[in-house]
Amino acid sequence: MMANDTPMGLQVSQAGVASIRLLVVADKITATQYISFLLPFLPLIDCRQAAVALVNCSKFPSPLEKIYKDFDPTHLILSRCSQLSAEVLLKRAARDGIASIYHIDDDLLNVPPSIGAEKSGAYNNSERQQALRHLMTAAGLIYASTAPLKAALSGLRGNEKIVSGTIYCAVDPDTLPQPMVSASPIIGYMGTASHFNDLVMILPAIERLMDEHPILRFELFGSIQMPDQLARFGNRVMRHEADLNYAGFIHKLQSLGWWIGLAPLEDNDFNRCKADTKWVEYSSAGMAVVASDLPVYHRAAADGAGLLVAEGGDWYGAIRGLLVNGAKRREMIARARARLETDYTLDALRAQVLEVLAVAKARAGTSA
């Protein structure tokens, strides 16, 4: 096992004498921290060159200093953290000359109502906003997941210390499985409840396709709920429960056999800062991707590795074209998976993170 659970909920690989020891602290440990820090370092963890601890700050704020002391990190990373209790770690890191990084993968300072009233209200709470700004500016470096997100944060005090990545979600080409394609056509959408409005945008196209193709199925995967409009299709629609374990989530996605994975996205400033995660995950599962024509997906879907639909465009025609043309669909999947194996590898992501770590260490006044 690469990591283990302690009674406190700490996920940690054994530190030992590892030369890279990442203490990653978040409000809640989710796929974000696994994707960004644990997965790319698994090869180094295996050979004890690196260790990664993922700490759920909100569950046990009181022993944070003890965790820090016991783990003895080379880098402190606050990932989407808004708990002021984590400030004690930033002060400790500064005192010890340890590099500190604030990692962010959404524009959490400008969360729109479209993700849902309850969720946007929680994110836009004034105390939480103040805490976010304070922790971000107090960290030695800010690591934004995308260049547009870096630009969106440019008004933040201390913006001269923001760096951005070119890769967010990545795969191991050596373990990329062969696609498991269903014998009958299935189109699907994978996402959380906050993306319900994105799905609603393309419901007319989905309904029309379901009406015209009696054997077509539509499935959801995640916490997003099935829209009421699709209830009339009975057992031809279904939802798969979310798997909170990221490895389990990917395994489940790869077993669904969808012909096409859908990635609609409302065109707003918040979404333009996002990464192309859905394209990576769909493509790794052997699904053709139909996505919104936004900069988020331009690089990934270029040269026939995905099909992009402009705002107000023909989602029905785009999806139908791939359903009825198997050769075109298979060619798209092949192009996407070839791109994964060259441009979206865990090796490339690890190199990116190592560069960020080096910059943070230099800023902390220690040798890179």
Tab-separated table of C-alpha atoms in Angstrom:
chain	number	residue	atom	x	y	z
A	1	MET	CA	0.000	0.000	0.000
A	2	MET	CA	1.197	3.518	-0.821
A	3	ALA	CA	-0.733	5.158	1.982
A	4	ASN	CA	-2.511	4.219	5.158
A	5	ASP	CA	-5.307	5.593	7.322
A	6	THR	CA	-4.520	6.511	10.911
A	7	PRO	CA	-7.220	6.995	13.546
A	8	MET	CA	-7.022	10.743	12.896
A	9	GLY	CA	-7.873	10.283	9.231
A	10	LEU	CA	-4.372	11.143	8.076
A	11	GLN	CA	-3.436	9.583	4.755
A	12	VAL	CA	0.338	9.232	4.744
A	13	SER	CA	3.022	7.293	2.949
A	14	GLN	CA	5.940	6.396	5.188
A	15	ALA	CA	8.332	9.335	5.438
A	16	GLY	CA	11.459	7.421	6.402
A	17	VAL	CA	14.468	9.131	4.871
A	18	ALA	CA	12.593	10.444	1.830
A	19	SER	CA	14.218	13.553	0.387
A	20	ILE	CA	10.806	14.970	-0.652
A	21	ARG	CA	8.166	15.105	2.082
A	22	LEU	CA	4.947	16.854	1.139
A	23	LEU	CA	2.521	17.778	3.905
A	24	VAL	CA	-0.751	18.558	2.084
A	25	VAL	CA	-3.456	20.165	4.229
A	26	ALA	CA	-7.006	20.733	2.989
A	27	ASP	CA	-10.447	21.514	4.407
A	28	LYS	CA	-11.418	18.090	3.129
A	29	ILE	CA	-9.300	15.505	1.335
A	30	THR	CA	-10.870	14.882	-2.077
A	31	ALA	CA	-9.801	13.799	-5.554
A	32	THR	CA	-8.084	17.193	-5.936
A	33	GLN	CA	-5.273	16.279	-3.551
A	34	TYR	CA	-4.939	12.706	-4.838
A	35	ILE	CA	-4.728	13.854	-8.469
A	36	SER	CA	-2.365	16.739	-7.819
A	37	PHE	CA	0.122	15.307	-5.328
A	38	LEU	CA	-0.262	11.654	-4.360
A	39	LEU	CA	-0.682	9.978	-7.762
A	40	PRO	CA	2.248	11.658	-9.570
A	41	PHE	CA	4.608	10.786	-6.716
A	42	LEU	CA	3.690	7.108	-6.351
A	43	PRO	CA	6.858	5.902	-8.181
A	44	LEU	CA	9.057	7.980	-5.851
A	45	ILE	CA	7.055	6.831	-2.820
A	46	ASP	CA	7.607	3.208	-3.848
A	47	CYS	CA	11.372	3.673	-3.794
A	48	ARG	CA	11.235	5.838	-0.637
A	49	GLN	CA	12.474	8.963	-2.373
A	50	ALA	CA	9.251	10.798	-1.520
A	51	ALA	CA	6.499	10.769	1.090
A	52	VAL	CA	3.100	12.463	0.939
A	53	ALA	CA	0.741	13.153	3.840
A	54	LEU	CA	-2.824	14.271	3.076
A	55	VAL	CA	-4.387	15.922	6.106
A	56	ASN	CA	-8.069	16.763	6.563
A	57	CYS	CA	-7.675	20.032	8.458
A	58	SER	CA	-11.319	20.491	9.454
A	59	LYS	CA	-11.493	17.048	11.121
A	60	PHE	CA	-8.615	17.511	13.524
A	61	PRO	CA	-7.309	21.101	13.692
A	62	SER	CA	-5.803	20.712	17.160
A	63	PRO	CA	-2.967	18.227	16.399
A	64	LEU	CA	-1.765	19.980	13.228
A	65	GLU	CA	1.492	21.095	14.816
A	66	LYS	CA	2.173	17.562	16.061
A	67	ILE	CA	1.512	16.176	12.571
A	68	TYR	CA	3.915	18.766	11.173
A	69	LYS	CA	6.593	17.903	13.710
A	70	ASP	CA	6.254	14.132	13.287
A	71	PHE	CA	6.208	14.264	9.487
A	72	ASP	CA	9.017	16.840	9.241
A	73	PRO	CA	8.014	18.125	5.777
A	74	THR	CA	10.292	19.574	3.157
A	75	HIS	CA	7.245	21.415	1.743
A	76	LEU	CA	3.982	22.541	3.295
A	77	ILE	CA	1.047	22.680	0.860
A	78	LEU	CA	-2.325	24.180	1.734
A	79	SER	CA	-4.741	22.859	-0.904
A	80	ARG	CA	-8.061	24.714	-1.212
A	81	CYS	CA	-7.713	25.362	2.512
A	82	SER	CA	-9.860	27.963	4.267
A	83	GLN	CA	-9.294	26.896	7.882
A	84	LEU	CA	-7.463	29.617	9.795
A	85	SER	CA	-6.196	26.892	12.116
A	86	ALA	CA	-3.735	26.061	9.320
A	87	GLU	CA	-2.054	29.444	9.767
A	88	VAL	CA	-0.008	27.995	12.606
A	89	LEU	CA	1.628	25.691	10.054
A	90	LEU	CA	2.545	28.589	7.774
A	91	LYS	CA	4.198	30.350	10.692
A	92	ARG	CA	6.024	27.198	11.706
A	93	ALA	CA	7.217	26.646	8.123
A	94	ALA	CA	8.445	30.235	7.852
A	95	ARG	CA	10.320	29.871	11.146
A	96	ASP	CA	11.912	26.611	9.967
A	97	GLY	CA	12.786	27.859	6.484
A	98	ILE	CA	10.391	25.311	4.946
A	99	ALA	CA	8.793	26.104	1.583
A	100	SER	CA	5.046	26.810	1.776
A	101	ILE	CA	2.619	26.665	-1.136
A	102	TYR	CA	-1.063	27.485	-1.497
A	103	HIS	CA	-2.604	25.172	-4.111
A	104	ILE	CA	-5.867	26.166	-5.796
A	105	ASP	CA	-7.767	24.592	-8.713
A	106	ASP	CA	-10.883	26.798	-8.884
A	107	ASP	CA	-11.429	30.532	-8.607
A	108	LEU	CA	-12.682	30.208	-5.044
A	109	LEU	CA	-12.643	33.974	-4.632
A	110	ASN	CA	-15.368	34.354	-7.285
A	111	VAL	CA	-17.754	31.400	-7.044
A	112	PRO	CA	-20.962	31.954	-9.095
A	113	PRO	CA	-24.527	31.110	-8.000
A	114	SER	CA	-24.813	28.668	-10.917
A	115	ILE	CA	-23.078	25.924	-8.914
A	116	GLY	CA	-26.032	25.915	-6.514
A	117	ALA	CA	-27.253	28.352	-3.893
A	118	GLU	CA	-26.097	26.337	-0.888
A	119	LYS	CA	-22.621	25.646	-2.229
A	120	SER	CA	-22.008	29.141	-3.598
A	121	GLY	CA	-23.296	30.631	-0.345
A	122	ALA	CA	-20.823	28.560	1.649
A	123	TYR	CA	-17.912	29.513	-0.588
A	124	ASN	CA	-18.848	33.201	-0.615
A	125	ASN	CA	-19.252	33.444	3.141
A	126	SER	CA	-17.337	36.574	4.134
A	127	GLU	CA	-15.316	34.854	6.873
A	128	ARG	CA	-14.317	32.058	4.521
A	129	GLN	CA	-13.333	34.564	1.829
A	130	GLN	CA	-11.175	36.488	4.291
A	131	ALA	CA	-9.525	33.285	5.462
A	132	LEU	CA	-8.800	32.206	1.876
A	133	ARG	CA	-7.200	35.526	1.012
A	134	HIS	CA	-5.191	35.548	4.208
A	135	LEU	CA	-3.796	32.035	3.754
A	136	MET	CA	-3.057	32.575	0.078
A	137	THR	CA	-1.120	35.772	0.647
A	138	ALA	CA	0.676	34.323	3.699
A	139	ALA	CA	1.996	31.298	1.766
A	140	GLY	CA	5.356	31.591	0.082
A	141	LEU	CA	3.977	30.610	-3.343
A	142	ILE	CA	0.557	30.179	-4.959
A	143	TYR	CA	0.209	27.231	-7.350
A	144	ALA	CA	-2.795	27.676	-9.663
A	145	SER	CA	-3.985	24.709	-11.706
A	146	THR	CA	-4.328	26.626	-14.998
A	147	ALA	CA	-3.012	29.783	-16.631
A	148	PRO	CA	-6.520	31.356	-16.779
A	149	LEU	CA	-6.865	30.772	-13.033
A	150	LYS	CA	-3.514	32.450	-12.465
A	151	ALA	CA	-4.767	35.437	-14.462
A	152	ALA	CA	-8.023	35.515	-12.485
A	153	LEU	CA	-6.040	35.704	-9.255
A	154	SER	CA	-3.804	38.511	-10.523
A	155	GLY	CA	-5.652	41.103	-8.412
A	156	LEU	CA	-4.699	39.278	-5.236
A	157	ARG	CA	-2.127	40.909	-2.982
A	158	GLY	CA	1.094	39.028	-3.530
A	159	ASN	CA	0.195	38.111	-7.121
A	160	GLU	CA	3.870	38.221	-8.095
A	161	LYS	CA	4.266	34.827	-6.426
A	162	ILE	CA	1.619	32.944	-8.479
A	163	VAL	CA	2.682	30.130	-10.800
A	164	SER	CA	0.410	27.944	-12.925
A	165	GLY	CA	0.450	24.454	-14.325
A	166	THR	CA	-0.137	23.157	-17.838
A	167	ILE	CA	-1.364	19.716	-16.693
A	168	TYR	CA	-3.869	18.974	-13.961
A	169	CYS	CA	-5.204	15.432	-14.394
A	170	ALA	CA	-2.831	12.813	-15.809
A	171	VAL	CA	-2.556	9.080	-16.515
A	172	ASP	CA	0.036	6.337	-16.428
A	173	PRO	CA	0.402	5.171	-20.054
A	174	ASP	CA	1.706	1.791	-18.867
A	175	THR	CA	-1.525	0.993	-17.023
A	176	LEU	CA	-4.035	2.550	-19.410
A	177	PRO	CA	-6.641	-0.203	-19.875
A	178	GLN	CA	-8.246	-1.242	-23.126
A	179	PRO	CA	-11.686	0.372	-23.577
A	180	MET	CA	-14.668	-1.643	-22.302
A	181	VAL	CA	-17.386	-0.704	-24.785
A	182	SER	CA	-21.005	-1.643	-24.187
A	183	ALA	CA	-22.662	-3.756	-26.891
A	184	SER	CA	-25.547	-1.264	-27.054
A	185	PRO	CA	-25.140	2.524	-27.204
A	186	ILE	CA	-24.780	4.471	-23.962
A	187	ILE	CA	-24.086	8.174	-23.560
A	188	GLY	CA	-23.265	9.536	-20.142
A	189	TYR	CA	-22.340	12.437	-17.948
A	190	MET	CA	-20.018	12.269	-14.951
A	191	GLY	CA	-20.082	15.056	-12.388
A	192	THR	CA	-21.081	16.478	-9.036
A	193	ALA	CA	-24.327	18.166	-8.026
A	194	SER	CA	-22.765	21.586	-8.657
A	195	HIS	CA	-22.770	20.835	-12.406
A	196	PHE	CA	-26.528	20.326	-12.707
A	197	ASN	CA	-26.994	23.547	-14.711
A	198	ASP	CA	-24.326	22.389	-17.164
A	199	LEU	CA	-26.281	19.211	-17.797
A	200	VAL	CA	-29.585	21.069	-18.150
A	201	MET	CA	-28.100	22.981	-21.102
A	202	ILE	CA	-28.063	19.850	-23.254
A	203	LEU	CA	-31.208	18.080	-22.015
A	204	PRO	CA	-33.213	18.851	-25.190
A	205	ALA	CA	-30.557	17.098	-27.273
A	206	ILE	CA	-30.500	14.085	-24.939
A	207	GLU	CA	-34.299	13.781	-24.958
A	208	ARG	CA	-34.454	13.974	-28.747
A	209	LEU	CA	-31.791	11.306	-29.135
A	210	MET	CA	-33.524	9.034	-26.638
A	211	ASP	CA	-36.821	9.465	-28.483
A	212	GLU	CA	-35.278	8.673	-31.873
A	213	HIS	CA	-33.106	5.727	-30.773
A	214	PRO	CA	-35.130	3.219	-28.683
A	215	ILE	CA	-32.068	1.219	-27.629
A	216	LEU	CA	-30.037	4.255	-26.537
A	217	ARG	CA	-29.337	4.569	-22.817
A	218	PHE	CA	-28.338	7.626	-20.798
A	219	GLU	CA	-26.409	7.332	-17.539
A	220	LEU	CA	-25.043	9.611	-14.838
A	221	PHE	CA	-22.073	8.936	-12.592
A	222	GLY	CA	-21.544	10.998	-9.454
A	223	SER	CA	-23.549	13.021	-6.978
A	224	ILE	CA	-25.462	14.856	-9.713
A	225	GLN	CA	-29.158	13.941	-9.731
A	226	MET	CA	-31.127	12.652	-12.707
A	227	PRO	CA	-33.243	15.476	-14.208
A	228	ASP	CA	-36.988	14.970	-13.864
A	229	GLN	CA	-37.421	15.401	-17.621
A	230	LEU	CA	-35.697	12.057	-18.216
A	231	ALA	CA	-37.873	10.006	-15.851
A	232	ARG	CA	-40.205	9.130	-18.728
A	233	PHE	CA	-37.498	6.894	-20.218
A	234	GLY	CA	-37.793	4.478	-17.312
A	235	ASN	CA	-35.004	1.917	-17.030
A	236	ARG	CA	-33.201	3.385	-20.038
A	237	VAL	CA	-31.775	6.029	-17.683
A	238	MET	CA	-29.852	5.373	-14.489
A	239	ARG	CA	-27.408	6.963	-12.084
A	240	HIS	CA	-24.301	5.327	-10.648
A	241	GLU	CA	-23.403	6.436	-7.136
A	242	ALA	CA	-20.223	8.413	-6.665
A	243	ASP	CA	-17.139	6.618	-5.372
A	244	LEU	CA	-15.225	8.870	-2.974
A	245	ASN	CA	-12.058	6.835	-3.434
A	246	TYR	CA	-10.416	8.194	-6.588
A	247	ALA	CA	-8.902	4.872	-7.657
A	248	GLY	CA	-12.313	3.260	-7.226
A	249	PHE	CA	-13.935	6.120	-9.115
A	250	ILE	CA	-11.637	5.680	-12.112
A	251	HIS	CA	-12.087	1.899	-12.083
A	252	LYS	CA	-15.868	2.308	-12.050
A	253	LEU	CA	-15.808	4.894	-14.852
A	254	GLN	CA	-13.690	2.588	-16.991
A	255	SER	CA	-16.170	-0.258	-16.477
A	256	LEU	CA	-19.295	1.663	-17.574
A	257	GLY	CA	-18.809	1.074	-21.310
A	258	TRP	CA	-20.182	4.447	-22.410
A	259	TRP	CA	-19.757	5.188	-26.083
A	260	ILE	CA	-19.676	8.931	-25.488
A	261	GLY	CA	-18.848	11.057	-22.448
A	262	LEU	CA	-20.476	14.477	-22.332
A	263	ALA	CA	-18.776	17.597	-20.966
A	264	PRO	CA	-21.098	20.608	-21.277
A	265	LEU	CA	-19.908	23.695	-19.435
A	266	GLU	CA	-21.602	27.051	-18.982
A	267	ASP	CA	-19.524	29.878	-20.405
A	268	ASN	CA	-18.625	32.045	-17.430
A	269	ASP	CA	-15.446	33.365	-15.843
A	270	PHE	CA	-15.427	30.659	-13.173
A	271	ASN	CA	-15.618	27.779	-15.658
A	272	ARG	CA	-13.008	29.329	-17.943
A	273	CYS	CA	-10.488	28.818	-15.138
A	274	LYS	CA	-11.124	25.082	-14.949
A	275	ALA	CA	-8.906	22.255	-16.167
A	276	ASP	CA	-9.737	19.632	-18.812
A	277	THR	CA	-10.209	16.882	-16.226
A	278	LYS	CA	-13.376	15.393	-17.741
A	279	TRP	CA	-11.687	14.959	-21.111
A	280	VAL	CA	-8.770	13.142	-19.482
A	281	GLU	CA	-10.981	10.833	-17.426
A	282	TYR	CA	-13.435	10.072	-20.241
A	283	SER	CA	-10.608	9.441	-22.710
A	284	SER	CA	-8.757	7.172	-20.291
A	285	ALA	CA	-11.977	5.147	-20.055
A	286	GLY	CA	-12.134	4.771	-23.852
A	287	MET	CA	-15.057	7.147	-24.424
A	288	ALA	CA	-15.389	9.685	-27.220
A	289	VAL	CA	-15.761	13.170	-25.749
A	290	VAL	CA	-18.269	15.828	-26.777
A	291	ALA	CA	-17.568	19.029	-24.855
A	292	SER	CA	-18.350	22.724	-24.808
A	293	ASP	CA	-16.205	24.837	-27.115
A	294	LEU	CA	-14.339	26.704	-24.386
A	295	PRO	CA	-10.598	27.267	-23.938
A	296	VAL	CA	-10.684	24.623	-21.197
A	297	TYR	CA	-10.880	21.889	-23.856
A	298	HIS	CA	-9.129	23.454	-26.843
A	299	ARG	CA	-5.735	21.805	-26.365
A	300	ALA	CA	-7.127	18.422	-25.352
A	301	ALA	CA	-9.671	18.100	-28.160
A	302	ALA	CA	-7.482	19.512	-30.944
A	303	ASP	CA	-6.892	17.507	-34.139
A	304	GLY	CA	-9.906	15.260	-33.732
A	305	ALA	CA	-9.245	14.093	-30.148
A	306	GLY	CA	-12.646	15.419	-29.097
A	307	LEU	CA	-15.671	17.182	-30.546
A	308	LEU	CA	-16.450	20.701	-29.341
A	309	VAL	CA	-19.848	22.401	-29.513
A	310	ALA	CA	-20.115	26.190	-29.428
A	311	GLU	CA	-22.530	27.950	-27.098
A	312	GLY	CA	-26.000	27.570	-28.587
A	313	GLY	CA	-24.620	24.989	-31.001
A	314	ASP	CA	-25.938	21.645	-32.190
A	315	TRP	CA	-25.334	19.163	-29.366
A	316	TYR	CA	-27.884	16.811	-30.909
A	317	GLY	CA	-26.029	16.674	-34.223
A	318	ALA	CA	-22.616	16.311	-32.577
A	319	ILE	CA	-23.671	13.396	-30.378
A	320	ARG	CA	-25.738	11.693	-33.078
A	321	GLY	CA	-22.870	11.885	-35.552
A	322	LEU	CA	-20.653	9.870	-33.224
A	323	LEU	CA	-23.397	7.415	-32.340
A	324	VAL	CA	-24.121	6.434	-35.930
A	325	ASN	CA	-20.548	6.613	-37.242
A	326	GLY	CA	-18.553	3.986	-35.390
A	327	ALA	CA	-15.398	4.541	-37.430
A	328	LYS	CA	-15.360	8.252	-36.598
A	329	ARG	CA	-15.963	7.520	-32.931
A	330	ARG	CA	-13.179	4.952	-32.730
A	331	GLU	CA	-10.765	7.264	-34.536
A	332	MET	CA	-11.543	10.042	-32.054
A	333	ILE	CA	-10.923	7.725	-29.110
A	334	ALA	CA	-7.627	6.542	-30.612
A	335	ARG	CA	-6.444	10.121	-31.132
A	336	ALA	CA	-7.425	11.070	-27.580
A	337	ARG	CA	-5.644	8.128	-26.004
A	338	ALA	CA	-2.528	8.784	-28.082
A	339	ARG	CA	-2.539	12.342	-26.718
A	340	LEU	CA	-2.922	11.050	-23.183
A	341	GLU	CA	0.158	8.883	-23.661
A	342	THR	CA	2.303	11.812	-24.838
A	343	ASP	CA	0.977	15.002	-23.227
A	344	TYR	CA	-0.957	13.959	-20.109
A	345	THR	CA	1.363	11.550	-18.335
A	346	LEU	CA	2.007	11.253	-14.621
A	347	ASP	CA	5.711	11.715	-15.425
A	348	ALA	CA	4.943	15.114	-16.944
A	349	LEU	CA	2.732	16.078	-14.002
A	350	ARG	CA	5.408	15.009	-11.528
A	351	ALA	CA	7.995	17.113	-13.377
A	352	GLN	CA	5.626	20.086	-13.217
A	353	VAL	CA	5.077	19.699	-9.464
A	354	LEU	CA	8.800	19.226	-8.852
A	355	GLU	CA	9.429	22.518	-10.629
A	356	VAL	CA	6.832	24.237	-8.436
A	357	LEU	CA	8.454	22.723	-5.345
A	358	ALA	CA	11.851	24.011	-6.448
A	359	VAL	CA	10.515	27.529	-6.989
A	360	ALA	CA	8.845	27.477	-3.583
A	361	LYS	CA	12.030	26.234	-1.932
A	362	ALA	CA	14.072	28.990	-3.569
A	363	ARG	CA	11.568	31.570	-2.355
A	364	ALA	CA	11.877	30.161	1.142
A	365	GLY	CA	15.557	31.011	1.017
A	366	THR	CA	16.862	27.455	0.896
A	367	SER	CA	18.815	25.667	-1.812
A	368	ALA	CA	16.684	24.182	-4.592
